[in-house]
Amino acid sequence: MVKSSNASSAAFGWDFQCNAAIMLMLKNITVASAVKVEGQTEDIEIALNSGNFVYSQAKAVFNPYDDYSNVISKLKSGLSTLSSAARHPNVEQLIYITNSPNPFNHPQTISAFSGELTSLNYNNLPESCKQEIENLCAAEKYNFDRQLFSVYVMQFHGDGENRYKVVKGLTNEFLASVGLSDLGLGKHLLDLWQGFFFANASQHDETLKITKEQMIWPLIVSICDLNTEDALLADYDEGDIDNIIRRYGAVINNNSERFEFVSKVLSGYNSYEPSMKSSAKTKSFIENNWFNYSNDFDVSTAERGVLEVIVKLAISNVIKRRDRIVRIKAGVNL
């Protein structure tokens, strides 16, 4: 049975859109607060801490190095929705993003878009590209501030991992920027993000966004993973340890609200007995304060024994990894 090329092309387009959204979030990670893929107005909508928005239109070409036949129609379609998005208040950027190295079908301008990831604002576009935009806008009566407009070209082609070369590189650069390049988390994190962003694009509720906290929380989960050799587990047998690890994972994984818990623990720890040596201070802080954090965990009070060890393990892991957690929070402005 021959697979439908139309279905493959559509799936390729969704894949490109999700990975373009990851790329744009990483480029804006310190100033962004949330992202919606396939939003009410545009393909990718990034809310900024300032209250402004970055609106992006993503157009993929299935064979970007061999097929330029539809790049102008895609550009025209992109300008149409970006022109509509420009009517919204608080617009900070309007971005047209594609994987075609020849987005204006001007062979003489291909070199301007030949990098792995190229971004050119309107003023820096080749003159022939500016003229193409002006011609399309005049013919279709599109109206938007050119100073807000940029063209991004992200390499995205082929099958397998090579397709994700650019976004994988950006993910590794991001991990290095927050001091986590040594943990080999790049592929794991990108796989998680691609799943999050694809699920977000498929949501019927166009207002359901991925917050920056939700995007970054898997990093905290990864560095706070449980070690079965943890001293707090020494009094439990293998059966209890399996249950504790399972329950710990259930309450920690994919719960970005834990950022508030992490902040409360670090604030409390930093102000606790400043003259005490760190090892004794950590043990004393956990023993004397764990119950104050128990309401942050959705564990039945009937399971007090499990609740106590889970809260203590969570506090212990936050304190042990506090330097890395502080660097992550600072690196993404959380």
CSV table of C-alpha atoms in Angstrom, one decimal:
chain,number,residue,atom,x,y,z
A,1,MET,CA,0.0,0.0,0.0
A,2,VAL,CA,1.4,3.4,-1.0
A,3,LYS,CA,1.4,5.9,1.9
A,4,SER,CA,-0.5,9.1,1.1
A,5,SER,CA,2.0,11.9,0.4
A,6,ASN,CA,-0.7,14.4,1.4
A,7,ALA,CA,-0.9,12.8,4.9
A,8,SER,CA,2.9,12.8,5.2
A,9,SER,CA,3.1,16.4,4.2
A,10,ALA,CA,0.4,17.5,6.7
A,11,ALA,CA,2.1,15.5,9.5
A,12,PHE,CA,5.5,17.1,8.5
A,13,GLY,CA,3.9,20.5,8.8
A,14,TRP,CA,2.6,19.9,12.3
A,15,ASP,CA,6.0,18.5,13.3
A,16,PHE,CA,7.7,21.7,11.9
A,17,GLN,CA,5.2,23.9,13.7
A,18,CYS,CA,5.8,22.3,17.1
A,19,ASN,CA,9.6,22.4,16.7
A,20,ALA,CA,9.5,26.0,15.5
A,21,ALA,CA,7.5,26.8,18.7
A,22,ILE,CA,10.2,25.1,20.8
A,23,MET,CA,12.9,27.1,19.0
A,24,LEU,CA,11.1,30.4,19.5
A,25,MET,CA,10.4,29.7,23.2
A,26,LEU,CA,14.1,28.9,23.7
A,27,LYS,CA,15.1,32.1,21.9
A,28,ASN,CA,12.7,34.1,24.2
A,29,ILE,CA,13.0,32.0,27.4
A,30,THR,CA,14.0,34.8,29.8
A,31,VAL,CA,11.2,37.1,28.7
A,32,ALA,CA,8.4,34.6,27.8
A,33,SER,CA,5.7,33.4,30.2
A,34,ALA,CA,3.8,30.9,28.1
A,35,VAL,CA,3.2,29.6,24.6
A,36,LYS,CA,0.2,28.3,22.6
A,37,VAL,CA,0.7,26.2,19.5
A,38,GLU,CA,-2.2,26.6,17.1
A,39,GLY,CA,-3.7,29.5,19.0
A,40,GLN,CA,-6.7,31.7,18.5
A,41,THR,CA,-4.8,34.1,16.2
A,42,GLU,CA,-1.7,32.5,15.0
A,43,ASP,CA,0.2,29.2,14.6
A,44,ILE,CA,2.5,30.0,17.5
A,45,GLU,CA,1.6,32.6,20.1
A,46,ILE,CA,4.1,33.5,22.8
A,47,ALA,CA,3.0,35.6,25.8
A,48,LEU,CA,5.8,37.7,27.3
A,49,ASN,CA,6.3,38.8,30.9
A,50,SER,CA,5.6,42.3,29.8
A,51,GLY,CA,2.1,41.5,28.7
A,52,ASN,CA,3.1,41.7,25.0
A,53,PHE,CA,2.9,38.9,22.4
A,54,VAL,CA,5.0,37.4,19.7
A,55,TYR,CA,2.8,36.1,16.9
A,56,SER,CA,4.3,33.6,14.4
A,57,GLN,CA,3.1,31.9,11.3
A,58,ALA,CA,4.9,28.7,10.4
A,59,LYS,CA,4.9,27.3,6.9
A,60,ALA,CA,6.8,24.1,6.1
A,61,VAL,CA,7.9,22.8,2.6
A,62,PHE,CA,8.0,18.9,2.5
A,63,ASN,CA,11.0,19.0,0.1
A,64,PRO,CA,12.5,22.3,0.9
A,65,TYR,CA,15.6,22.0,-1.3
A,66,ASP,CA,13.9,20.8,-4.4
A,67,ASP,CA,10.5,22.4,-4.4
A,68,TYR,CA,10.0,26.2,-4.5
A,69,SER,CA,6.7,26.0,-6.4
A,70,ASN,CA,4.5,27.1,-3.4
A,71,VAL,CA,6.8,29.3,-1.4
A,72,ILE,CA,5.2,32.6,-2.5
A,73,SER,CA,1.6,31.2,-1.9
A,74,LYS,CA,2.8,30.2,1.6
A,75,LEU,CA,4.4,33.6,2.2
A,76,LYS,CA,1.2,35.3,1.0
A,77,SER,CA,-0.9,33.2,3.4
A,78,GLY,CA,1.5,33.9,6.2
A,79,LEU,CA,1.4,37.7,5.6
A,80,SER,CA,-2.4,37.5,5.5
A,81,THR,CA,-2.8,36.1,9.1
A,82,LEU,CA,0.1,38.2,10.4
A,83,SER,CA,-1.7,41.2,9.1
A,84,SER,CA,-4.7,40.2,11.1
A,85,ALA,CA,-2.6,39.5,14.2
A,86,ALA,CA,-1.1,43.0,13.9
A,87,ARG,CA,-4.6,44.4,14.8
A,88,HIS,CA,-4.3,42.9,18.3
A,89,PRO,CA,-3.0,45.1,21.2
A,90,ASN,CA,0.4,44.6,22.7
A,91,VAL,CA,2.0,43.0,19.6
A,92,GLU,CA,5.8,42.9,20.0
A,93,GLN,CA,6.9,40.8,17.1
A,94,LEU,CA,5.4,39.3,13.9
A,95,ILE,CA,7.4,36.3,12.6
A,96,TYR,CA,7.1,34.3,9.4
A,97,ILE,CA,9.0,31.1,9.8
A,98,THR,CA,9.7,28.4,7.2
A,99,ASN,CA,12.2,25.7,6.4
A,100,SER,CA,12.6,26.8,2.8
A,101,PRO,CA,16.1,28.2,2.0
A,102,ASN,CA,14.4,30.2,-0.8
A,103,PRO,CA,11.3,31.7,1.0
A,104,PHE,CA,10.9,34.4,-1.7
A,105,ASN,CA,11.6,32.2,-4.7
A,106,HIS,CA,14.5,34.5,-5.6
A,107,PRO,CA,17.5,32.2,-6.3
A,108,GLN,CA,19.9,35.2,-5.9
A,109,THR,CA,18.8,35.6,-2.3
A,110,ILE,CA,19.3,32.0,-1.2
A,111,SER,CA,22.7,32.8,0.4
A,112,ALA,CA,20.9,35.2,2.8
A,113,PHE,CA,19.0,32.3,4.3
A,114,SER,CA,21.6,29.5,4.0
A,115,GLY,CA,22.4,29.1,7.7
A,116,GLU,CA,21.0,26.4,10.0
A,117,LEU,CA,18.8,29.1,11.6
A,118,THR,CA,18.5,32.5,10.0
A,119,SER,CA,16.5,35.4,11.4
A,120,LEU,CA,16.3,38.7,9.5
A,121,ASN,CA,14.1,41.6,10.5
A,122,TYR,CA,12.5,43.6,7.7
A,123,ASN,CA,15.3,46.2,7.5
A,124,ASN,CA,17.9,43.5,7.0
A,125,LEU,CA,16.1,41.5,4.3
A,126,PRO,CA,17.5,41.7,0.8
A,127,GLU,CA,15.9,44.6,-1.2
A,128,SER,CA,14.2,42.2,-3.6
A,129,CYS,CA,12.6,40.4,-0.7
A,130,LYS,CA,11.3,43.7,0.8
A,131,GLN,CA,9.9,44.5,-2.6
A,132,GLU,CA,8.1,41.1,-2.8
A,133,ILE,CA,6.5,41.8,0.6
A,134,GLU,CA,5.5,45.3,-0.5
A,135,ASN,CA,4.0,44.0,-3.7
A,136,LEU,CA,2.0,41.3,-1.8
A,137,CYS,CA,0.8,43.7,0.9
A,138,ALA,CA,-0.3,46.3,-1.7
A,139,ALA,CA,-2.1,43.8,-3.8
A,140,GLU,CA,-3.9,42.2,-0.9
A,141,LYS,CA,-4.2,45.4,1.3
A,142,TYR,CA,-2.3,43.8,4.2
A,143,ASN,CA,-1.4,46.4,6.8
A,144,PHE,CA,1.2,45.9,9.6
A,145,ASP,CA,4.2,47.7,11.1
A,146,ARG,CA,7.2,46.4,9.1
A,147,GLN,CA,9.4,47.2,12.1
A,148,LEU,CA,7.7,44.3,14.0
A,149,PHE,CA,8.2,41.8,11.1
A,150,SER,CA,11.0,39.2,10.8
A,151,VAL,CA,11.6,36.2,8.6
A,152,TYR,CA,13.1,33.0,10.2
A,153,VAL,CA,14.4,30.1,8.2
A,154,MET,CA,15.1,26.9,10.2
A,155,GLN,CA,16.7,23.9,8.6
A,156,PHE,CA,14.2,21.1,9.0
A,157,HIS,CA,14.2,18.3,6.4
A,158,GLY,CA,14.7,14.6,5.9
A,159,ASP,CA,13.7,11.7,8.2
A,160,GLY,CA,14.9,10.6,11.6
A,161,GLU,CA,17.0,12.6,14.0
A,162,ASN,CA,18.6,14.7,11.3
A,163,ARG,CA,15.3,16.6,10.9
A,164,TYR,CA,15.7,17.9,14.5
A,165,LYS,CA,19.4,18.9,14.3
A,166,VAL,CA,18.7,22.6,14.8
A,167,VAL,CA,16.3,22.4,17.7
A,168,LYS,CA,18.4,19.7,19.3
A,169,GLY,CA,21.4,21.9,19.1
A,170,LEU,CA,19.4,24.8,20.7
A,171,THR,CA,18.2,22.4,23.5
A,172,ASN,CA,21.8,21.4,24.3
A,173,GLU,CA,22.9,25.1,24.3
A,174,PHE,CA,20.1,25.9,26.7
A,175,LEU,CA,21.1,23.1,29.0
A,176,ALA,CA,24.7,24.4,29.0
A,177,SER,CA,23.5,27.9,29.8
A,178,VAL,CA,21.8,26.6,33.0
A,179,GLY,CA,24.7,24.3,34.0
A,180,LEU,CA,23.2,21.0,33.0
A,181,SER,CA,25.3,20.0,30.0
A,182,ASP,CA,27.0,17.2,31.9
A,183,LEU,CA,23.8,15.1,32.5
A,184,GLY,CA,23.1,14.0,28.9
A,185,LEU,CA,19.5,15.3,29.1
A,186,GLY,CA,19.3,16.8,25.6
A,187,LYS,CA,17.4,14.1,23.8
A,188,HIS,CA,15.2,13.2,26.8
A,189,LEU,CA,14.2,16.8,27.3
A,190,LEU,CA,13.6,17.5,23.6
A,191,ASP,CA,11.4,14.3,23.3
A,192,LEU,CA,9.4,15.6,26.3
A,193,TRP,CA,9.0,19.0,24.8
A,194,GLN,CA,8.0,17.7,21.4
A,195,GLY,CA,5.3,15.6,23.2
A,196,PHE,CA,4.0,18.6,25.2
A,197,PHE,CA,3.9,20.9,22.2
A,198,PHE,CA,2.2,18.4,19.9
A,199,ALA,CA,-0.4,17.7,22.6
A,200,ASN,CA,-0.9,21.5,23.0
A,201,ALA,CA,-1.5,21.9,19.3
A,202,SER,CA,-4.2,19.3,19.3
A,203,GLN,CA,-6.2,20.8,22.2
A,204,HIS,CA,-9.6,22.0,21.3
A,205,ASP,CA,-9.3,24.8,23.9
A,206,GLU,CA,-7.3,27.4,22.0
A,207,THR,CA,-6.5,29.3,25.2
A,208,LEU,CA,-4.8,26.3,26.9
A,209,LYS,CA,-1.1,27.3,27.0
A,210,ILE,CA,2.1,25.7,28.1
A,211,THR,CA,3.6,27.9,30.8
A,212,LYS,CA,7.3,28.4,31.2
A,213,GLU,CA,7.0,26.7,34.5
A,214,GLN,CA,5.5,23.6,32.8
A,215,MET,CA,8.2,23.6,30.1
A,216,ILE,CA,11.1,23.9,32.6
A,217,TRP,CA,9.8,21.6,35.4
A,218,PRO,CA,11.1,18.4,33.8
A,219,LEU,CA,14.6,19.7,34.4
A,220,ILE,CA,13.9,19.9,38.1
A,221,VAL,CA,12.4,16.4,38.1
A,222,SER,CA,15.5,15.1,36.3
A,223,ILE,CA,18.0,16.5,38.8
A,224,CYS,CA,15.8,15.6,41.8
A,225,ASP,CA,15.4,11.9,40.7
A,226,LEU,CA,15.3,9.5,43.6
A,227,ASN,CA,18.4,7.5,44.6
A,228,THR,CA,17.5,4.1,46.1
A,229,GLU,CA,20.7,4.5,48.2
A,230,ASP,CA,19.3,7.7,49.9
A,231,ALA,CA,19.8,7.6,53.6
A,232,LEU,CA,16.2,8.4,54.2
A,233,LEU,CA,15.3,5.0,52.7
A,234,ALA,CA,17.6,3.0,54.9
A,235,ASP,CA,14.9,1.9,57.2
A,236,TYR,CA,12.6,0.5,54.5
A,237,ASP,CA,12.6,-2.9,52.7
A,238,GLU,CA,12.6,-3.3,48.9
A,239,GLY,CA,8.8,-3.5,48.8
A,240,ASP,CA,8.3,-0.2,50.7
A,241,ILE,CA,11.1,1.4,48.6
A,242,ASP,CA,9.3,0.5,45.4
A,243,ASN,CA,6.1,2.0,46.7
A,244,ILE,CA,7.8,5.2,47.9
A,245,ILE,CA,9.6,5.7,44.6
A,246,ARG,CA,6.3,5.2,42.7
A,247,ARG,CA,4.4,7.6,44.9
A,248,TYR,CA,7.2,10.1,44.9
A,249,GLY,CA,7.3,10.0,41.1
A,250,ALA,CA,3.5,10.4,40.9
A,251,VAL,CA,3.5,13.6,43.0
A,252,ILE,CA,6.6,15.1,41.5
A,253,ASN,CA,6.4,14.4,37.8
A,254,ASN,CA,4.8,17.0,35.5
A,255,ASN,CA,3.6,19.2,38.3
A,256,SER,CA,5.0,22.7,37.7
A,257,GLU,CA,3.2,24.0,40.8
A,258,ARG,CA,6.2,22.4,42.6
A,259,PHE,CA,8.2,25.6,41.7
A,260,GLU,CA,6.4,27.3,44.5
A,261,PHE,CA,7.3,24.4,46.8
A,262,VAL,CA,11.0,24.6,45.7
A,263,SER,CA,11.1,28.4,46.3
A,264,LYS,CA,9.5,27.9,49.8
A,265,VAL,CA,12.0,25.2,50.7
A,266,LEU,CA,15.1,27.2,49.5
A,267,SER,CA,13.8,30.4,51.3
A,268,GLY,CA,13.2,28.5,54.5
A,269,TYR,CA,16.5,26.6,54.3
A,270,ASN,CA,18.5,29.8,53.7
A,271,SER,CA,17.2,31.5,56.7
A,272,TYR,CA,17.3,28.5,59.0
A,273,GLU,CA,20.1,28.4,61.7
A,274,PRO,CA,22.7,30.2,59.6
A,275,SER,CA,25.5,29.4,62.1
A,276,MET,CA,25.0,25.6,61.8
A,277,LYS,CA,27.2,23.4,59.6
A,278,SER,CA,25.5,22.4,56.4
A,279,SER,CA,25.2,18.6,57.0
A,280,ALA,CA,23.7,19.1,60.5
A,281,LYS,CA,21.6,22.0,59.3
A,282,THR,CA,20.1,20.0,56.5
A,283,LYS,CA,19.1,17.1,58.8
A,284,SER,CA,17.7,19.5,61.4
A,285,PHE,CA,15.8,21.6,58.9
A,286,ILE,CA,14.1,18.5,57.3
A,287,GLU,CA,13.2,16.9,60.7
A,288,ASN,CA,11.8,20.1,62.2
A,289,ASN,CA,10.1,21.5,59.1
A,290,TRP,CA,8.9,18.6,56.9
A,291,PHE,CA,5.3,18.8,58.2
A,292,ASN,CA,5.0,22.5,57.3
A,293,TYR,CA,5.3,21.5,53.6
A,294,SER,CA,3.1,18.4,53.7
A,295,ASN,CA,0.1,20.3,52.4
A,296,ASP,CA,2.0,20.8,49.1
A,297,PHE,CA,1.6,17.0,48.5
A,298,ASP,CA,-1.5,15.2,47.4
A,299,VAL,CA,-1.0,12.2,49.6
A,300,SER,CA,-3.7,11.0,52.0
A,301,THR,CA,-3.1,11.7,55.7
A,302,ALA,CA,-4.1,8.1,56.2
A,303,GLU,CA,-0.8,7.2,54.6
A,304,ARG,CA,1.2,9.4,57.1
A,305,GLY,CA,4.2,7.1,56.9
A,306,VAL,CA,4.5,7.4,53.1
A,307,LEU,CA,3.6,11.1,53.2
A,308,GLU,CA,6.4,11.9,55.7
A,309,VAL,CA,9.2,10.1,53.8
A,310,ILE,CA,8.0,11.5,50.4
A,311,VAL,CA,8.0,15.1,51.8
A,312,LYS,CA,11.4,14.6,53.5
A,313,LEU,CA,12.9,13.1,50.3
A,314,ALA,CA,11.6,16.0,48.2
A,315,ILE,CA,13.0,18.6,50.7
A,316,SER,CA,16.3,16.7,50.8
A,317,ASN,CA,16.6,16.6,47.0
A,318,VAL,CA,15.8,20.3,46.7
A,319,ILE,CA,18.5,21.2,49.3
A,320,LYS,CA,21.1,18.8,47.7
A,321,ARG,CA,20.5,20.3,44.2
A,322,ARG,CA,20.0,23.9,45.4
A,323,ASP,CA,22.9,25.3,43.4
A,324,ARG,CA,21.6,23.8,40.2
A,325,ILE,CA,18.0,24.8,40.9
A,326,VAL,CA,19.0,28.4,41.6
A,327,ARG,CA,21.0,28.5,38.3
A,328,ILE,CA,18.1,27.0,36.3
A,329,LYS,CA,15.6,29.6,37.8
A,330,ALA,CA,18.0,32.4,37.2
A,331,GLY,CA,18.7,31.2,33.6
A,332,VAL,CA,15.1,31.3,32.6
A,333,ASN,CA,14.0,34.2,34.8
A,334,LEU,CA,11.7,32.3,37.1
